[in-house]
Amino acid sequence: MEVLKFGGTSVGSAQKLKNLLPIIKNDKQRIVVLSAMAGTTNLLTEISEKLYGGLREDASKLIDDLHRSYQEVLKELLEDKNLVSEGTEMLSAHFSYIRSFTLKSFTFKEEKAILAQGELLASALFHLYCIEQDADASLMPALNFMRIDKDGEPDYFYIRENIKRELKEHSESKIIITQGYICRNAYGEIDNLKRGGSDYTATIIGAAIMADEVQIWTDINGVHNNDPRVVENTSVIRQLSFDEAAELAYFGAKILHPTSVNPARDANIPVRLKNTLNPDDEGTIIRANTKEKGYRAVAAKDGITVIKIKSDRMLLAYGFLRKVFEIFEIYKTPIDMISTSEIAVSLTIDDATNLDKIERDLKNLGSLEIERDRTIICIVGDFIAENKGTTLDIFNALKETPIRMISYGGSRHNVSVVVDTSHKKKALNSLSDKLFRKA
């Protein structure tokens, strides 16, 4: 069995929903994981913000506008009058549910329930289209089997046991449609997977059923060896290892969330990245090992804050690093990179939500320097830090780029540097010229 996930851009209109069926239909039984239609989650978030602020009339107007847009999608998607009537009732039920939150107090719990409607709407609409096209399809609600524990992590035992039960009820269907992103929490309330969203759902399902392959469908042919939005004439990487994919995803490649790699890697399930606009292209396959060596790709992660803590003592005191890390743990702020010397520690974060509190607490340990608007550039490949030429190629490419930090040797798949974001474009192009466009 295969698991196919389609993101918001792939289900962003009635025509795009129609385009999915030829991709999905074949002789194999497939689980199809759908995201919300493009833009829906943002609008549902905006509705939630209005409700938080007590702006109920503004929220009601946004709900009405969104309802009308889905009615237009329905009219374009379906021709059968009975199915149009069924779809109209389905839309009315979902939007009546959303409107019900304008009549009562609104909390974080209610927001999760509202956000879930995007995936539920997209999957319901696509299911109706499959029925109209006589496709052998059924709808398997993710809320019946997808659950997170008290720590917000997937409850794998619960998921495995319940998805087996659900699949027995759909054993005769060739296409089994479900929702990405949404789940229930340990208390049975509607929640979501947050990190990785629908990609995460697909790899969790793939691992739970030991799928032959998980396919992530988006609007690009696969992972490119550099950012095509910044660098011209990039090329698709046809094979990546799980380690390489995780490094690229974490350090800026937008095609796959880093958390999504873990379930597939743990279960050794191949993940293929493909393009709904060019379905015949083979895409990028991610598996445990590949034959490819050397430099594979470059990725960049913006919005980085560099924090330098200088100890009040001449040498780092015993326990100094522990105290530094504890502060970031208290405020649940991950550290991307770290560099140390005898009296100072430099590190980077990409979540500055609690920066003021972190800064206040770190000042008790020493003096601080904080730099904002930095970018991490990550060079990924299957190379060992001690290989001849590794640093020479990279730093020759970056010889005209001021470098704020370097992470080298911590991973055999990654050399990372921090630069001012204003130097990002030049650095990425220079790296492509030096590493991938050699004469």
Coordinates of C-alpha atoms in Angstrom, one line a residue:
M1 CA 0.0 0.0 0.0
E2 CA 1.1 3.5 -0.7
V3 CA 0.4 6.8 1.1
L4 CA 0.0 9.9 -1.0
K5 CA -0.1 13.4 0.5
F6 CA -1.3 16.4 -1.4
G7 CA -0.6 19.9 0.1
G8 CA -2.7 23.0 0.0
T9 CA -1.4 24.2 -3.4
S10 CA -2.3 20.9 -4.9
V11 CA -5.9 21.1 -3.7
G12 CA -6.2 24.9 -4.1
S13 CA -9.1 25.0 -6.5
A14 CA -11.9 22.9 -7.9
Q15 CA -9.8 22.2 -11.0
K16 CA -6.8 21.2 -8.9
L17 CA -9.0 18.7 -7.0
K18 CA -10.1 17.3 -10.3
N19 CA -6.5 16.9 -11.4
L20 CA -5.7 14.6 -8.4
L21 CA -7.8 11.7 -9.5
P22 CA -5.8 10.7 -12.6
I23 CA -2.7 10.8 -10.4
I24 CA -4.2 8.7 -7.7
K25 CA -6.1 6.0 -9.6
N26 CA -4.2 2.8 -10.4
D27 CA -4.4 -0.9 -9.4
K28 CA -2.9 -0.3 -6.0
Q29 CA -4.8 0.5 -2.8
R30 CA -3.8 3.9 -1.7
I31 CA -4.3 6.1 1.3
V32 CA -4.7 9.8 0.2
V33 CA -3.9 12.5 2.8
L34 CA -5.2 15.9 2.0
S35 CA -4.3 19.3 3.4
A36 CA -6.8 22.2 3.6
M37 CA -7.3 24.1 0.3
A38 CA -4.7 26.9 -0.1
G39 CA -5.5 30.0 2.0
T40 CA -8.2 28.3 4.1
T41 CA -6.1 27.7 7.2
N42 CA -4.9 31.4 7.1
L43 CA -8.5 32.6 6.9
L44 CA -9.6 30.2 9.7
T45 CA -6.7 31.6 11.8
E46 CA -7.9 35.1 11.1
I47 CA -11.4 34.2 12.1
S48 CA -10.0 32.8 15.3
E49 CA -8.1 36.0 16.0
K50 CA -11.3 38.0 15.6
L51 CA -13.1 35.8 18.0
Y52 CA -10.2 36.0 20.5
G53 CA -10.6 39.8 20.3
G54 CA -14.3 39.7 20.8
L55 CA -14.9 41.0 17.2
R56 CA -17.8 38.7 16.5
E57 CA -19.4 40.6 13.7
D58 CA -16.1 40.8 11.9
A59 CA -15.6 37.1 12.4
S60 CA -19.1 36.4 11.1
K61 CA -18.4 38.3 7.9
L62 CA -15.2 36.4 7.3
I63 CA -17.1 33.1 7.9
D64 CA -19.8 34.1 5.4
D65 CA -17.2 35.1 2.8
L66 CA -15.4 31.7 3.2
H67 CA -18.7 29.8 3.0
R68 CA -19.5 31.6 -0.3
S69 CA -16.1 30.8 -1.7
Y70 CA -16.6 27.1 -0.9
Q71 CA -20.0 27.2 -2.5
E72 CA -18.4 28.4 -5.7
V73 CA -15.8 25.6 -5.5
L74 CA -18.7 23.1 -5.1
K75 CA -20.5 24.4 -8.2
E76 CA -17.3 24.1 -10.3
L77 CA -16.4 20.7 -8.9
L78 CA -19.7 18.8 -9.3
E79 CA -22.4 18.4 -11.9
D80 CA -24.6 15.7 -10.5
K81 CA -27.6 17.5 -8.8
N82 CA -27.9 15.0 -6.0
L83 CA -24.2 15.3 -5.2
V84 CA -24.4 19.1 -5.4
S85 CA -27.3 19.0 -2.9
E86 CA -25.3 16.6 -0.6
G87 CA -22.3 18.9 -0.9
T88 CA -24.4 22.0 -0.1
E89 CA -25.7 20.3 3.1
M90 CA -22.2 19.3 4.0
L91 CA -20.9 22.9 3.6
S92 CA -23.8 24.2 5.6
A93 CA -23.1 21.8 8.5
H94 CA -19.4 22.7 8.7
F95 CA -20.0 26.5 8.5
S96 CA -22.8 26.3 11.0
Y97 CA -20.4 24.6 13.3
I98 CA -17.8 27.4 12.8
R99 CA -20.5 30.1 13.3
S100 CA -21.5 28.5 16.6
F101 CA -18.2 29.8 18.1
T102 CA -19.4 33.4 17.6
L103 CA -22.1 32.7 20.2
K104 CA -19.9 31.6 23.1
S105 CA -16.6 32.2 24.8
F106 CA -13.6 31.4 22.7
T107 CA -10.4 29.6 23.9
F108 CA -7.3 27.9 22.5
K109 CA -9.3 24.6 22.5
E110 CA -12.0 26.1 20.2
E111 CA -9.4 27.5 17.8
K112 CA -8.0 23.9 17.2
A113 CA -11.6 22.8 16.3
I114 CA -12.0 25.7 13.9
L115 CA -8.6 25.1 12.2
A116 CA -9.5 21.4 11.7
Q117 CA -12.4 22.4 9.4
G118 CA -10.1 23.2 6.5
E119 CA -8.9 19.6 6.1
L120 CA -12.3 18.2 6.8
L121 CA -13.8 20.4 4.0
A122 CA -11.2 19.5 1.4
S123 CA -11.4 15.8 2.0
A124 CA -15.2 15.8 1.9
L125 CA -15.3 17.7 -1.4
F126 CA -12.8 15.4 -3.0
H127 CA -14.7 12.4 -1.8
L128 CA -17.8 13.7 -3.5
Y129 CA -15.9 14.2 -6.7
C130 CA -14.6 10.7 -6.6
I131 CA -18.2 9.4 -6.2
E132 CA -19.3 11.4 -9.2
Q133 CA -16.4 10.0 -11.3
D134 CA -17.3 6.4 -10.2
A135 CA -13.9 6.1 -8.5
D136 CA -13.7 3.4 -5.8
A137 CA -13.1 5.7 -2.9
S138 CA -14.1 6.0 0.8
L139 CA -13.6 8.6 3.5
M140 CA -11.6 7.5 6.6
P141 CA -11.7 10.3 9.3
A142 CA -8.2 11.0 10.8
L143 CA -9.9 11.9 14.1
N144 CA -10.8 8.2 14.4
F145 CA -7.1 7.1 14.6
M146 CA -4.7 10.0 14.8
R147 CA -3.8 11.0 18.4
I148 CA -1.1 12.8 20.2
D149 CA 0.0 12.2 23.8
K150 CA 0.2 14.6 26.8
D151 CA 3.6 15.8 25.4
G152 CA 2.1 16.6 22.0
E153 CA 4.0 13.7 20.4
P154 CA 2.2 11.0 18.2
D155 CA 0.8 8.2 20.2
Y156 CA 2.2 5.5 17.9
F157 CA 0.6 2.5 19.7
Y158 CA -2.9 4.1 19.6
I159 CA -2.4 5.1 16.0
R160 CA -1.3 1.6 14.8
E161 CA -4.1 -0.2 16.6
N162 CA -6.8 2.2 15.5
I163 CA -5.7 2.6 11.9
K164 CA -5.7 -1.2 11.5
R165 CA -9.3 -1.2 12.7
E166 CA -10.3 1.6 10.4
L167 CA -8.6 0.0 7.4
K168 CA -10.6 -3.2 7.9
E169 CA -13.8 -1.2 7.3
H170 CA -12.3 0.2 4.1
S171 CA -10.6 -2.9 2.8
E172 CA -12.7 -3.0 -0.4
S173 CA -11.8 0.6 -1.4
K174 CA -9.0 1.4 -3.8
I175 CA -8.8 5.0 -2.7
I176 CA -9.0 5.8 1.1
I177 CA -9.2 9.5 1.7
T178 CA -8.2 11.0 5.0
Q179 CA -7.1 14.4 6.5
G180 CA -3.6 15.6 7.2
Y181 CA -2.6 17.8 10.2
I182 CA -5.6 17.2 12.4
C183 CA -5.8 14.7 15.3
R184 CA -7.1 14.3 18.8
N185 CA -5.1 14.9 21.9
A186 CA -4.8 12.7 25.0
Y187 CA -8.1 14.0 26.3
G188 CA -10.0 13.3 23.1
E189 CA -10.2 16.9 22.1
I190 CA -9.6 18.1 18.5
D191 CA -6.0 19.1 18.1
N192 CA -3.3 19.2 15.4
L193 CA 0.2 17.9 14.8
K194 CA 1.7 21.4 14.5
R195 CA 5.2 20.7 13.2
G196 CA 5.1 19.3 9.7
G197 CA 1.4 19.2 9.5
S198 CA 0.1 17.0 6.7
D199 CA 3.6 15.7 5.7
Y200 CA 3.9 14.5 9.3
T201 CA 0.5 12.7 9.0
A202 CA 1.6 11.0 5.8
T203 CA 4.8 9.6 7.3
I204 CA 3.2 8.6 10.6
I205 CA 0.5 6.7 8.6
G206 CA 3.2 5.2 6.3
A207 CA 5.2 4.0 9.3
A208 CA 2.1 2.6 11.1
I209 CA 1.0 0.5 8.2
M210 CA 4.5 -0.3 6.9
A211 CA 3.7 1.3 3.5
D212 CA 5.6 0.5 0.4
E213 CA 6.2 4.2 -0.1
V214 CA 5.1 7.6 1.1
Q215 CA 4.6 10.2 -1.6
I216 CA 4.6 13.9 -0.9
W217 CA 3.0 15.8 -3.8
T218 CA 3.6 19.5 -4.1
D219 CA 4.2 22.0 -6.9
I220 CA 7.9 21.4 -7.6
N221 CA 9.7 18.4 -9.1
G222 CA 11.6 17.5 -6.0
V223 CA 14.4 18.8 -3.8
H224 CA 16.7 21.2 -5.7
N225 CA 20.4 21.6 -5.0
N226 CA 19.8 25.2 -4.1
D227 CA 16.9 27.6 -3.6
P228 CA 15.3 28.1 -7.1
R229 CA 13.7 31.3 -5.8
V230 CA 17.2 32.9 -5.3
V231 CA 19.5 30.9 -7.6
E232 CA 19.0 30.3 -11.4
N233 CA 19.5 27.0 -13.1
T234 CA 19.3 24.8 -10.0
S235 CA 18.8 21.1 -10.6
V236 CA 16.7 18.4 -9.0
I237 CA 18.4 15.9 -6.7
R238 CA 17.1 12.4 -7.6
Q239 CA 18.3 10.6 -4.4
L240 CA 18.8 11.7 -0.8
S241 CA 19.5 9.8 2.4
F242 CA 17.2 10.4 5.4
D243 CA 20.0 12.2 7.1
E244 CA 20.6 14.5 4.2
A245 CA 16.9 15.2 3.8
A246 CA 16.5 16.0 7.5
E247 CA 19.5 18.4 7.5
L248 CA 18.1 20.2 4.4
A249 CA 14.6 20.4 5.7
Y250 CA 15.7 21.7 9.1
F251 CA 18.0 24.4 7.6
G252 CA 15.5 25.9 5.2
A253 CA 14.4 23.6 2.3
K254 CA 10.7 24.3 2.3
I255 CA 9.6 21.1 0.4
L256 CA 9.5 18.9 3.5
H257 CA 9.3 19.6 7.3
P258 CA 12.2 18.1 9.3
T259 CA 9.9 16.4 11.8
S260 CA 8.2 14.5 8.9
V261 CA 11.4 12.6 8.1
N262 CA 11.6 10.8 11.4
P263 CA 8.7 8.3 11.3
A264 CA 9.8 7.2 7.8
R265 CA 13.4 6.9 8.8
D266 CA 12.6 4.9 11.9
A267 CA 10.5 2.5 9.9
N268 CA 12.7 2.6 6.8
I269 CA 9.9 3.6 4.5
P270 CA 11.0 5.4 1.3
V271 CA 9.6 8.9 0.8
R272 CA 9.2 10.3 -2.7
L273 CA 8.7 14.0 -3.4
K274 CA 6.7 14.6 -6.6
N275 CA 5.1 17.4 -8.6
T276 CA 1.3 17.5 -9.2
L277 CA 1.9 19.8 -12.2
N278 CA 4.4 17.3 -13.7
P279 CA 3.3 13.9 -12.4
D280 CA 5.5 12.0 -14.9
D281 CA 8.7 13.4 -13.4
E282 CA 10.3 10.8 -11.1
G283 CA 10.9 13.4 -8.4
T284 CA 13.3 12.9 -5.4
I285 CA 13.4 9.6 -3.5
I286 CA 14.6 9.7 0.1
R287 CA 15.7 6.4 1.6
A288 CA 18.2 5.1 4.2
N289 CA 21.2 5.0 2.0
T290 CA 22.2 6.4 -1.4
K291 CA 25.2 5.8 -3.7
E292 CA 25.7 9.5 -4.2
K293 CA 28.7 11.2 -2.5
G294 CA 30.0 14.7 -2.1
Y295 CA 28.1 17.9 -2.1
R296 CA 24.3 17.4 -2.6
A297 CA 22.5 20.7 -1.9
V298 CA 22.6 24.1 -0.2
A299 CA 19.7 25.5 1.9
A300 CA 19.2 28.8 3.7
K301 CA 17.2 29.6 6.8
D302 CA 16.2 33.2 7.4
G303 CA 15.0 35.0 10.6
I304 CA 17.9 33.9 12.7
T305 CA 19.0 35.6 15.9
V306 CA 22.6 35.2 17.0
I307 CA 23.2 35.5 20.8
K308 CA 26.7 35.7 22.2
I309 CA 27.1 35.2 26.0
K310 CA 30.5 36.2 27.5
S311 CA 31.3 34.9 30.9
D312 CA 32.1 37.3 33.7
R313 CA 35.0 35.0 34.6
M314 CA 38.2 34.7 32.7
L315 CA 37.5 31.1 31.9
L316 CA 34.2 29.3 31.6
A317 CA 33.1 28.2 35.1
Y318 CA 32.0 24.6 35.8
G319 CA 28.3 24.4 34.9
F320 CA 28.2 27.5 32.8
L321 CA 27.0 25.8 29.6
R322 CA 24.4 23.8 31.6
K323 CA 23.0 27.1 33.0
V324 CA 22.9 28.6 29.5
F325 CA 21.0 25.6 28.0
E326 CA 18.6 25.5 30.9
I327 CA 17.4 29.0 30.1
F328 CA 16.6 28.0 26.6
E329 CA 14.9 24.8 27.9
I330 CA 12.7 26.8 30.3
Y331 CA 11.4 28.9 27.4
K332 CA 11.1 26.0 25.0
T333 CA 13.4 27.6 22.5
P334 CA 15.5 25.3 20.3
I335 CA 19.1 26.2 19.5
D336 CA 20.1 25.8 15.8
M337 CA 23.9 26.3 16.0
I338 CA 26.4 26.7 18.8
S339 CA 30.1 27.8 18.9
T340 CA 32.2 28.1 22.0
S341 CA 35.5 29.6 23.1
E342 CA 37.2 29.8 26.5
I343 CA 35.1 32.7 27.8
A344 CA 32.2 32.9 25.4
V345 CA 29.3 31.0 23.8
S346 CA 27.7 32.0 20.5
L347 CA 24.4 30.4 19.5
T348 CA 21.5 30.9 17.1
I349 CA 17.7 30.6 17.5
D350 CA 15.0 31.0 14.9
D351 CA 12.1 31.5 17.4
A352 CA 12.5 34.9 19.1
T353 CA 9.1 34.8 20.8
N354 CA 10.7 34.7 24.3
L355 CA 13.9 36.6 23.4
D356 CA 13.2 39.3 26.0
K357 CA 12.9 36.8 28.8
I358 CA 15.9 34.8 27.6
E359 CA 18.0 38.0 27.4
R360 CA 17.0 39.0 30.9
D361 CA 18.0 35.6 32.4
L362 CA 21.2 35.3 30.4
K363 CA 22.4 38.7 31.7
N364 CA 22.8 37.0 35.1
L365 CA 25.5 34.8 33.5
G366 CA 27.5 37.4 31.7
S367 CA 27.5 40.1 29.1
L368 CA 25.4 39.7 25.9
E369 CA 25.5 40.6 22.3
I370 CA 22.4 40.0 20.1
E371 CA 22.3 40.2 16.3
R372 CA 19.1 39.9 14.4
D373 CA 18.3 39.4 10.7
R374 CA 20.9 36.7 10.1
T375 CA 20.7 33.7 7.8
I376 CA 22.0 30.1 8.3
I377 CA 23.4 28.7 5.1
C378 CA 23.8 24.9 5.2
I379 CA 25.8 22.8 2.8
V380 CA 24.6 19.2 2.9
G381 CA 26.2 16.1 1.4
D382 CA 27.6 12.7 2.2
F383 CA 31.1 13.9 3.2
I384 CA 33.2 13.6 6.3
A385 CA 34.6 16.8 7.9
E386 CA 38.1 15.5 7.5
N387 CA 37.9 15.0 3.7
K388 CA 40.4 17.0 1.7
G389 CA 39.0 19.9 -0.1
T390 CA 35.7 20.2 1.8
T391 CA 36.5 23.4 3.6
L392 CA 38.6 24.7 0.7
D393 CA 35.7 24.5 -1.7
I394 CA 33.2 26.0 0.7
F395 CA 35.2 28.8 2.0
N396 CA 36.7 29.7 -1.4
A397 CA 33.1 30.2 -2.5
L398 CA 32.4 32.4 0.6
K399 CA 35.7 34.3 0.6
E400 CA 33.9 37.6 -0.2
T401 CA 31.0 36.9 2.3
P402 CA 31.5 38.0 6.0
I403 CA 30.8 35.0 8.1
R404 CA 29.5 35.4 11.7
M405 CA 29.6 31.7 12.8
I406 CA 30.7 28.3 11.6
S407 CA 29.5 24.9 12.5
Y408 CA 31.9 22.3 11.2
G409 CA 32.4 18.6 12.1
G410 CA 29.4 18.1 14.3
S411 CA 27.7 16.2 11.5
R412 CA 29.1 14.3 8.5
H413 CA 26.3 15.6 6.4
N414 CA 26.4 19.3 7.2
V415 CA 28.6 22.3 7.2
S416 CA 26.8 25.5 8.3
V417 CA 27.6 29.2 8.4
V418 CA 25.8 32.3 9.6
V419 CA 25.8 35.4 7.5
D420 CA 23.9 38.7 7.4
T421 CA 20.7 38.1 5.4
S422 CA 21.7 40.9 3.0
H423 CA 24.6 38.6 1.8
K424 CA 22.4 35.6 1.4
K425 CA 21.8 35.8 -2.4
K426 CA 25.4 36.4 -3.3
A427 CA 26.5 33.5 -1.0
L428 CA 24.0 31.0 -2.4
N429 CA 25.0 31.8 -6.0
S430 CA 28.7 31.6 -5.2
L431 CA 28.2 28.2 -3.5
S432 CA 26.3 26.9 -6.6
D433 CA 29.1 28.2 -8.9
K434 CA 31.8 26.5 -6.8
L435 CA 30.2 23.3 -5.8
F436 CA 27.7 22.4 -8.6
R437 CA 28.8 24.2 -11.7
K438 CA 32.4 23.2 -11.9
A439 CA 33.9 23.2 -15.4

